[in-house]
């Protein structure tokens, strides 16, 4: 947050402490629910992977810009993918021949606010309030060395996203500052984004002590009235009995990651760091509504993300925490974005 008066900063700090305590409690509960699943499914072939991703800037004691994201997703097992979908994937030049083809369905909500949510009329030079609630379907193909992901997201931007109600409920629950400026948010607009991402394990090595590392470059693009951009970057992983995956799942736009993972037996871990650059041609949350005038700011055409974190897997369960540092996205943004991402993925 830009410099604020002490009462607001103190409130955010206390709210951040409460959120962290409650998040820790939630993670303990999630882990307790996942443990029997891990032991029960370790010996059985999985039928799919369920993932929950939560991203929030209160991990850093902030409440601004991209302030919250929530996404639930389901990734099928290869043997449950319909034949017509597998055959269709082979016709697309985006997918490698011979890969395991899966389908995925997701639902999520993103939330964006200006720096000072106590104001009823935020400055025109600051990011406007906006919400994005969506569902998506996609195809994932994995060869052991390469992961291709194609996803179509459909949703709504504006009051009908109900992001205002979500933030008001959560802030009331944790005793944080009431957001007062949602009356100025972007207007209702149907949203569509087609996203493609490719990740390739370009280098992999493992020592005699089971400590391995790999380097995974990636590239992708998105096209739609919500986001349009091209991206590229890489991720480095280091860990013991390094499981086959491509980084923990994230909420787009971001480094790719995936709900897909193929763990080694028992408990494994790795740490990771990654970087991505995006050339952005369209971001509705900065550019404003497509077909009507309203709040908007001057967008930076180039945005960079740096992330680092850790992943723990135990049989059929994967848990991750990611720190994300994002460069300023618009011209009057005085500070970078820092937020955390927590995910848990379970094979059933």
Tab-separated table of C-alpha atoms in Angstrom:
chain	number	residue	atom	x	y	z
A	1	UNK	CA	0.000	0.000	0.000
A	2	UNK	CA	1.156	3.536	-0.643
A	3	UNK	CA	1.986	5.465	2.562
A	4	UNK	CA	-1.103	5.556	4.765
A	5	UNK	CA	-2.222	7.081	8.012
A	6	UNK	CA	-1.259	5.058	11.061
A	7	UNK	CA	-4.785	3.865	11.991
A	8	UNK	CA	-5.282	2.224	8.585
A	9	UNK	CA	-1.806	0.708	8.533
A	10	UNK	CA	-2.238	-0.570	12.076
A	11	UNK	CA	-5.628	-2.066	11.167
A	12	UNK	CA	-4.142	-3.816	8.157
A	13	UNK	CA	-1.284	-5.192	10.244
A	14	UNK	CA	-3.701	-6.593	12.820
A	15	UNK	CA	-5.949	-7.940	10.067
A	16	UNK	CA	-2.934	-9.534	8.422
A	17	UNK	CA	-2.019	-11.276	11.683
A	18	UNK	CA	-5.583	-12.574	12.034
A	19	UNK	CA	-5.649	-13.767	8.427
A	20	UNK	CA	-2.326	-15.563	8.813
A	21	UNK	CA	-3.502	-17.299	11.993
A	22	UNK	CA	-6.786	-18.346	10.385
A	23	UNK	CA	-5.027	-19.398	7.204
A	24	UNK	CA	-2.691	-21.582	9.260
A	25	UNK	CA	-5.682	-23.140	10.999
A	26	UNK	CA	-7.383	-23.763	7.649
A	27	UNK	CA	-4.225	-25.397	6.289
A	28	UNK	CA	-4.066	-27.699	9.307
A	29	UNK	CA	-7.694	-28.705	8.693
A	30	UNK	CA	-7.022	-29.188	4.960
A	31	UNK	CA	-3.975	-31.308	5.757
A	32	UNK	CA	-6.004	-33.383	8.223
A	33	UNK	CA	-8.626	-34.040	5.548
A	34	UNK	CA	-5.957	-34.822	2.949
A	35	UNK	CA	-3.967	-37.304	5.043
A	36	UNK	CA	-6.487	-40.153	4.834
A	37	UNK	CA	-6.833	-39.466	1.108
A	38	UNK	CA	-3.057	-39.721	0.683
A	39	UNK	CA	-2.877	-43.087	2.458
A	40	UNK	CA	-6.022	-44.425	0.823
A	41	UNK	CA	-5.020	-43.506	-2.733
A	42	UNK	CA	-1.301	-44.209	-2.556
A	43	UNK	CA	-1.824	-47.816	-3.734
A	44	UNK	CA	-4.701	-47.126	-6.114
A	45	UNK	CA	-4.541	-45.644	-9.611
A	46	UNK	CA	-5.758	-42.036	-9.397
A	47	UNK	CA	-8.822	-40.994	-11.355
A	48	UNK	CA	-8.058	-37.266	-11.293
A	49	UNK	CA	-6.509	-34.370	-9.411
A	50	UNK	CA	-8.441	-31.766	-7.438
A	51	UNK	CA	-6.662	-28.448	-6.725
A	52	UNK	CA	-7.511	-25.473	-4.539
A	53	UNK	CA	-5.502	-22.251	-5.020
A	54	UNK	CA	-5.758	-19.151	-2.818
A	55	UNK	CA	-3.752	-15.992	-3.599
A	56	UNK	CA	-3.826	-12.942	-1.315
A	57	UNK	CA	-1.701	-9.875	-0.615
A	58	UNK	CA	-2.357	-9.985	3.146
A	59	UNK	CA	0.498	-12.495	3.334
A	60	UNK	CA	2.567	-9.321	2.927
A	61	UNK	CA	0.290	-7.097	5.055
A	62	UNK	CA	-1.087	-5.282	1.990
A	63	UNK	CA	-4.586	-4.706	0.608
A	64	UNK	CA	-4.308	-3.258	-2.893
A	65	UNK	CA	-4.151	-3.954	-6.650
A	66	UNK	CA	-4.530	-7.719	-7.234
A	67	UNK	CA	-5.738	-8.346	-3.701
A	68	UNK	CA	-7.313	-11.827	-3.842
A	69	UNK	CA	-7.766	-14.822	-6.106
A	70	UNK	CA	-9.540	-18.125	-5.521
A	71	UNK	CA	-9.666	-21.060	-7.940
A	72	UNK	CA	-10.980	-24.622	-7.744
A	73	UNK	CA	-10.023	-27.043	-10.512
A	74	UNK	CA	-10.349	-30.669	-11.499
A	75	UNK	CA	-7.887	-32.446	-13.828
A	76	UNK	CA	-8.969	-35.811	-15.202
A	77	UNK	CA	-6.855	-38.957	-15.425
A	78	UNK	CA	-5.757	-39.915	-18.964
A	79	UNK	CA	-7.913	-43.057	-19.045
A	80	UNK	CA	-11.075	-41.044	-18.295
A	81	UNK	CA	-10.574	-38.556	-21.127
A	82	UNK	CA	-13.181	-39.047	-23.901
A	83	UNK	CA	-11.785	-40.504	-27.138
A	84	UNK	CA	-13.171	-37.617	-29.209
A	85	UNK	CA	-11.193	-35.162	-27.067
A	86	UNK	CA	-7.979	-37.155	-27.434
A	87	UNK	CA	-8.462	-37.335	-31.200
A	88	UNK	CA	-9.223	-33.623	-31.353
A	89	UNK	CA	-6.036	-32.821	-29.450
A	90	UNK	CA	-3.946	-34.768	-31.956
A	91	UNK	CA	-5.287	-32.508	-34.720
A	92	UNK	CA	-3.980	-29.392	-32.983
A	93	UNK	CA	-0.343	-28.501	-33.778
A	94	UNK	CA	-0.029	-27.109	-30.232
A	95	UNK	CA	0.139	-30.586	-28.660
A	96	UNK	CA	2.941	-33.160	-28.822
A	97	UNK	CA	2.284	-36.543	-30.436
A	98	UNK	CA	1.992	-39.356	-27.899
A	99	UNK	CA	1.206	-37.234	-24.843
A	100	UNK	CA	-1.260	-38.213	-22.128
A	101	UNK	CA	-4.325	-36.054	-22.812
A	102	UNK	CA	-6.490	-34.881	-19.912
A	103	UNK	CA	-9.333	-32.414	-19.590
A	104	UNK	CA	-9.742	-29.839	-16.853
A	105	UNK	CA	-12.616	-27.766	-15.482
A	106	UNK	CA	-12.228	-24.829	-13.106
A	107	UNK	CA	-14.110	-22.028	-11.382
A	108	UNK	CA	-12.625	-18.956	-9.766
A	109	UNK	CA	-12.819	-15.320	-8.766
A	110	UNK	CA	-10.223	-12.522	-8.929
A	111	UNK	CA	-10.479	-9.225	-7.068
A	112	UNK	CA	-8.759	-5.873	-7.756
A	113	UNK	CA	-8.842	-2.669	-5.671
A	114	UNK	CA	-7.070	0.691	-5.438
A	115	UNK	CA	-4.480	1.374	-2.727
A	116	UNK	CA	-6.811	3.073	-0.229
A	117	UNK	CA	-10.062	1.148	0.109
A	118	UNK	CA	-11.366	3.526	2.795
A	119	UNK	CA	-12.188	6.159	0.134
A	120	UNK	CA	-15.655	6.228	-1.445
A	121	UNK	CA	-14.227	7.976	-4.513
A	122	UNK	CA	-10.709	6.665	-5.248
A	123	UNK	CA	-8.359	8.877	-7.293
A	124	UNK	CA	-8.773	8.563	-11.053
A	125	UNK	CA	-5.036	7.851	-11.273
A	126	UNK	CA	-5.306	4.671	-9.162
A	127	UNK	CA	-6.406	1.207	-10.228
A	128	UNK	CA	-10.211	0.890	-10.373
A	129	UNK	CA	-12.223	-1.589	-8.343
A	130	UNK	CA	-13.029	-4.720	-10.356
A	131	UNK	CA	-14.044	-8.352	-9.963
A	132	UNK	CA	-13.810	-11.290	-12.363
A	133	UNK	CA	-15.795	-14.488	-11.712
A	134	UNK	CA	-15.401	-17.250	-14.280
A	135	UNK	CA	-15.562	-20.890	-15.215
A	136	UNK	CA	-13.163	-22.593	-17.592
A	137	UNK	CA	-12.575	-25.782	-19.550
A	138	UNK	CA	-9.283	-26.949	-20.970
A	139	UNK	CA	-7.081	-29.654	-22.446
A	140	UNK	CA	-3.744	-30.708	-20.933
A	141	UNK	CA	-1.194	-32.938	-22.685
A	142	UNK	CA	1.911	-34.277	-20.884
A	143	UNK	CA	4.757	-36.390	-22.316
A	144	UNK	CA	7.137	-36.657	-19.345
A	145	UNK	CA	9.276	-33.833	-20.717
A	146	UNK	CA	6.692	-31.370	-21.980
A	147	UNK	CA	3.355	-29.977	-20.786
A	148	UNK	CA	0.882	-28.194	-23.081
A	149	UNK	CA	-2.179	-26.438	-21.634
A	150	UNK	CA	-5.052	-24.890	-23.599
A	151	UNK	CA	-7.892	-23.266	-21.645
A	152	UNK	CA	-11.011	-21.261	-22.450
A	153	UNK	CA	-12.391	-19.114	-19.608
A	154	UNK	CA	-15.859	-17.523	-19.698
A	155	UNK	CA	-17.193	-15.238	-16.998
A	156	UNK	CA	-18.346	-11.800	-15.948
A	157	UNK	CA	-16.540	-8.605	-14.951
A	158	UNK	CA	-18.398	-6.033	-12.857
A	159	UNK	CA	-21.028	-6.037	-10.098
A	160	UNK	CA	-22.399	-9.399	-11.224
A	161	UNK	CA	-19.041	-10.977	-10.402
A	162	UNK	CA	-20.039	-10.418	-6.734
A	163	UNK	CA	-16.421	-9.639	-5.816
A	164	UNK	CA	-17.722	-6.684	-3.798
A	165	UNK	CA	-19.793	-9.021	-1.621
A	166	UNK	CA	-16.887	-11.447	-1.213
A	167	UNK	CA	-14.516	-8.744	-0.003
A	168	UNK	CA	-17.085	-7.141	2.289
A	169	UNK	CA	-17.860	-10.533	3.864
A	170	UNK	CA	-14.216	-11.467	4.397
A	171	UNK	CA	-13.250	-8.046	5.770
A	172	UNK	CA	-16.177	-8.133	8.168
A	173	UNK	CA	-15.137	-11.636	9.239
A	174	UNK	CA	-11.540	-10.652	10.029
A	175	UNK	CA	-12.324	-7.151	11.329
A	176	UNK	CA	-10.428	-5.347	8.562
A	177	UNK	CA	-11.070	-1.981	6.871
A	178	UNK	CA	-14.458	-1.863	5.157
A	179	UNK	CA	-14.049	-1.366	1.387
A	180	UNK	CA	-16.037	1.775	0.565
A	181	UNK	CA	-15.449	2.416	-3.125
A	182	UNK	CA	-17.085	-0.518	-4.907
A	183	UNK	CA	-19.764	1.791	-6.351
A	184	UNK	CA	-17.034	3.013	-8.720
A	185	UNK	CA	-16.097	-0.463	-10.032
A	186	UNK	CA	-16.017	-1.476	-13.692
A	187	UNK	CA	-19.442	-2.080	-15.208
A	188	UNK	CA	-20.832	-5.502	-16.088
A	189	UNK	CA	-19.176	-7.068	-19.132
A	190	UNK	CA	-19.036	-10.698	-20.287
A	191	UNK	CA	-15.445	-11.908	-20.337
A	192	UNK	CA	-13.639	-14.417	-22.527
A	193	UNK	CA	-9.988	-15.487	-22.465
A	194	UNK	CA	-8.294	-18.219	-24.509
A	195	UNK	CA	-4.926	-19.160	-22.976
A	196	UNK	CA	-2.176	-21.467	-24.232
A	197	UNK	CA	0.992	-22.360	-22.323
A	198	UNK	CA	3.873	-24.730	-23.037
A	199	UNK	CA	6.407	-25.888	-20.435
A	200	UNK	CA	9.388	-28.115	-21.318
A	201	UNK	CA	11.843	-29.751	-18.918
A	202	UNK	CA	14.953	-28.674	-20.816
A	203	UNK	CA	17.450	-30.039	-18.303
A	204	UNK	CA	17.205	-32.600	-15.486
A	205	UNK	CA	19.915	-34.113	-13.264
A	206	UNK	CA	19.949	-36.184	-10.067
A	207	UNK	CA	22.813	-36.973	-7.686
A	208	UNK	CA	23.496	-40.281	-5.955
A	209	UNK	CA	21.883	-38.855	-2.813
A	210	UNK	CA	18.522	-38.450	-4.607
A	211	UNK	CA	18.914	-34.664	-4.764
A	212	UNK	CA	17.825	-33.488	-8.186
A	213	UNK	CA	17.212	-30.297	-10.078
A	214	UNK	CA	15.646	-29.295	-13.347
A	215	UNK	CA	15.165	-26.205	-15.495
A	216	UNK	CA	11.816	-25.683	-17.227
A	217	UNK	CA	11.432	-22.848	-19.752
A	218	UNK	CA	7.900	-21.871	-20.718
A	219	UNK	CA	6.078	-19.670	-23.206
A	220	UNK	CA	2.446	-18.784	-23.729
A	221	UNK	CA	-0.181	-16.324	-24.870
A	222	UNK	CA	-3.688	-15.184	-23.954
A	223	UNK	CA	-6.328	-13.667	-26.219
A	224	UNK	CA	-9.596	-12.077	-25.115
A	225	UNK	CA	-11.327	-8.958	-23.889
A	226	UNK	CA	-10.161	-9.612	-20.298
A	227	UNK	CA	-6.472	-10.376	-20.971
A	228	UNK	CA	-4.380	-10.319	-24.141
A	229	UNK	CA	-0.640	-10.905	-23.737
A	230	UNK	CA	2.380	-12.977	-24.735
A	231	UNK	CA	4.631	-14.440	-22.041
A	232	UNK	CA	7.870	-16.322	-21.518
A	233	UNK	CA	10.163	-17.361	-18.687
A	234	UNK	CA	11.630	-20.315	-16.810
A	235	UNK	CA	11.510	-22.160	-13.487
A	236	UNK	CA	14.312	-23.841	-11.536
A	237	UNK	CA	13.480	-26.645	-9.071
A	238	UNK	CA	15.775	-28.343	-6.555
A	239	UNK	CA	14.623	-31.177	-4.308
A	240	UNK	CA	14.852	-34.721	-2.981
A	241	UNK	CA	13.410	-37.469	-5.206
A	242	UNK	CA	12.177	-34.667	-7.434
A	243	UNK	CA	8.583	-35.485	-8.458
A	244	UNK	CA	7.442	-35.073	-12.034
A	245	UNK	CA	5.500	-31.838	-12.200
A	246	UNK	CA	5.870	-28.386	-13.723
A	247	UNK	CA	5.487	-26.196	-10.661
A	248	UNK	CA	2.483	-25.630	-8.400
A	249	UNK	CA	-0.768	-24.340	-9.912
A	250	UNK	CA	-1.319	-20.589	-10.080
A	251	UNK	CA	-4.087	-18.200	-11.103
A	252	UNK	CA	-3.537	-16.539	-14.471
A	253	UNK	CA	-1.884	-14.327	-15.506
A	254	UNK	CA	1.190	-15.887	-13.876
A	255	UNK	CA	3.936	-18.417	-14.366
A	256	UNK	CA	2.126	-21.505	-15.656
A	257	UNK	CA	2.416	-24.302	-13.079
A	258	UNK	CA	-0.208	-27.031	-13.263
A	259	UNK	CA	-2.593	-29.183	-11.283
A	260	UNK	CA	-0.709	-32.114	-12.863
A	261	UNK	CA	1.871	-33.912	-10.752
A	262	UNK	CA	3.260	-37.452	-10.581
A	263	UNK	CA	4.898	-37.826	-7.154
A	264	UNK	CA	7.506	-40.287	-6.022
A	265	UNK	CA	6.348	-42.734	-3.309
A	266	UNK	CA	6.310	-41.399	0.241
A	267	UNK	CA	7.264	-37.884	1.233
A	268	UNK	CA	9.230	-35.622	-1.116
A	269	UNK	CA	10.007	-31.920	-1.311
A	270	UNK	CA	11.485	-29.291	-3.539
A	271	UNK	CA	12.150	-25.560	-3.563
A	272	UNK	CA	11.752	-23.476	-6.686
A	273	UNK	CA	12.274	-20.052	-8.206
A	274	UNK	CA	10.930	-18.699	-11.460
A	275	UNK	CA	10.682	-15.585	-13.573
A	276	UNK	CA	8.288	-14.496	-16.329
A	277	UNK	CA	7.960	-11.473	-18.589
A	278	UNK	CA	4.657	-10.485	-20.237
A	279	UNK	CA	4.004	-8.151	-23.148
A	280	UNK	CA	0.481	-6.944	-22.377
A	281	UNK	CA	-1.873	-5.633	-25.067
A	282	UNK	CA	-5.075	-5.782	-23.014
A	283	UNK	CA	-5.889	-5.889	-19.299
A	284	UNK	CA	-9.502	-4.942	-18.634
A	285	UNK	CA	-8.736	-4.274	-14.963
A	286	UNK	CA	-6.446	-1.421	-16.031
A	287	UNK	CA	-7.799	-0.444	-19.471
A	288	UNK	CA	-11.426	-0.350	-18.313
A	289	UNK	CA	-14.560	-1.689	-19.968
A	290	UNK	CA	-14.333	-2.539	-23.650
A	291	UNK	CA	-17.455	-0.818	-24.998
A	292	UNK	CA	-18.217	2.000	-22.558
A	293	UNK	CA	-16.326	4.804	-20.862
A	294	UNK	CA	-15.407	4.453	-17.221
A	295	UNK	CA	-12.493	4.234	-14.787
A	296	UNK	CA	-9.140	3.236	-16.241
A	297	UNK	CA	-5.415	3.945	-15.856
A	298	UNK	CA	-2.407	4.053	-18.184
A	299	UNK	CA	-1.126	0.485	-18.417
A	300	UNK	CA	2.546	-0.523	-18.640
A	301	UNK	CA	3.006	-2.720	-21.738
A	302	UNK	CA	5.674	-4.873	-20.042
A	303	UNK	CA	5.168	-6.646	-16.703
A	304	UNK	CA	7.502	-9.026	-14.875
A	305	UNK	CA	6.886	-11.656	-12.183
A	306	UNK	CA	9.465	-13.228	-9.888
A	307	UNK	CA	8.366	-16.056	-7.635
A	308	UNK	CA	9.925	-18.503	-5.202
A	309	UNK	CA	8.611	-21.050	-2.729
A	310	UNK	CA	8.441	-24.696	-1.730
A	311	UNK	CA	6.398	-27.803	-2.473
A	312	UNK	CA	5.774	-30.809	-0.193
A	313	UNK	CA	4.231	-34.030	-1.521
A	314	UNK	CA	3.152	-37.130	0.333
A	315	UNK	CA	1.888	-39.881	-1.926
A	316	UNK	CA	-1.273	-38.427	-3.465
A	317	UNK	CA	-1.168	-34.968	-1.834
A	318	UNK	CA	0.846	-31.917	-2.874
A	319	UNK	CA	1.041	-28.688	-0.842
A	320	UNK	CA	2.767	-25.498	-1.989
A	321	UNK	CA	3.475	-21.950	-0.897
A	322	UNK	CA	4.651	-19.309	-3.376
A	323	UNK	CA	5.912	-15.748	-2.816
A	324	UNK	CA	5.186	-13.549	-5.831
A	325	UNK	CA	6.788	-10.194	-6.649
A	326	UNK	CA	5.197	-8.338	-9.590
A	327	UNK	CA	6.516	-5.186	-11.205
A	328	UNK	CA	4.199	-2.123	-11.401
A	329	UNK	CA	1.419	-2.607	-13.947
A	330	UNK	CA	0.346	1.022	-14.482
A	331	UNK	CA	2.061	4.388	-14.647
A	332	UNK	CA	0.968	5.860	-11.312
A	333	UNK	CA	1.625	2.668	-9.331
A	334	UNK	CA	4.348	3.675	-6.896
A	335	UNK	CA	5.085	0.243	-5.421
A	336	UNK	CA	5.384	-3.283	-6.787
A	337	UNK	CA	2.808	-5.976	-5.990
A	338	UNK	CA	3.780	-8.587	-3.381
A	339	UNK	CA	1.411	-11.447	-2.595
A	340	UNK	CA	1.389	-15.077	-1.537
A	341	UNK	CA	-0.181	-18.147	-3.129
A	342	UNK	CA	-1.165	-21.341	-1.305
A	343	UNK	CA	-2.310	-24.474	-3.097
A	344	UNK	CA	-3.210	-28.037	-2.238
A	345	UNK	CA	-3.661	-30.719	-4.893
A	346	UNK	CA	-5.021	-34.194	-4.175
A	347	UNK	CA	-5.088	-37.214	-6.465
A	348	UNK	CA	-8.283	-39.250	-6.108
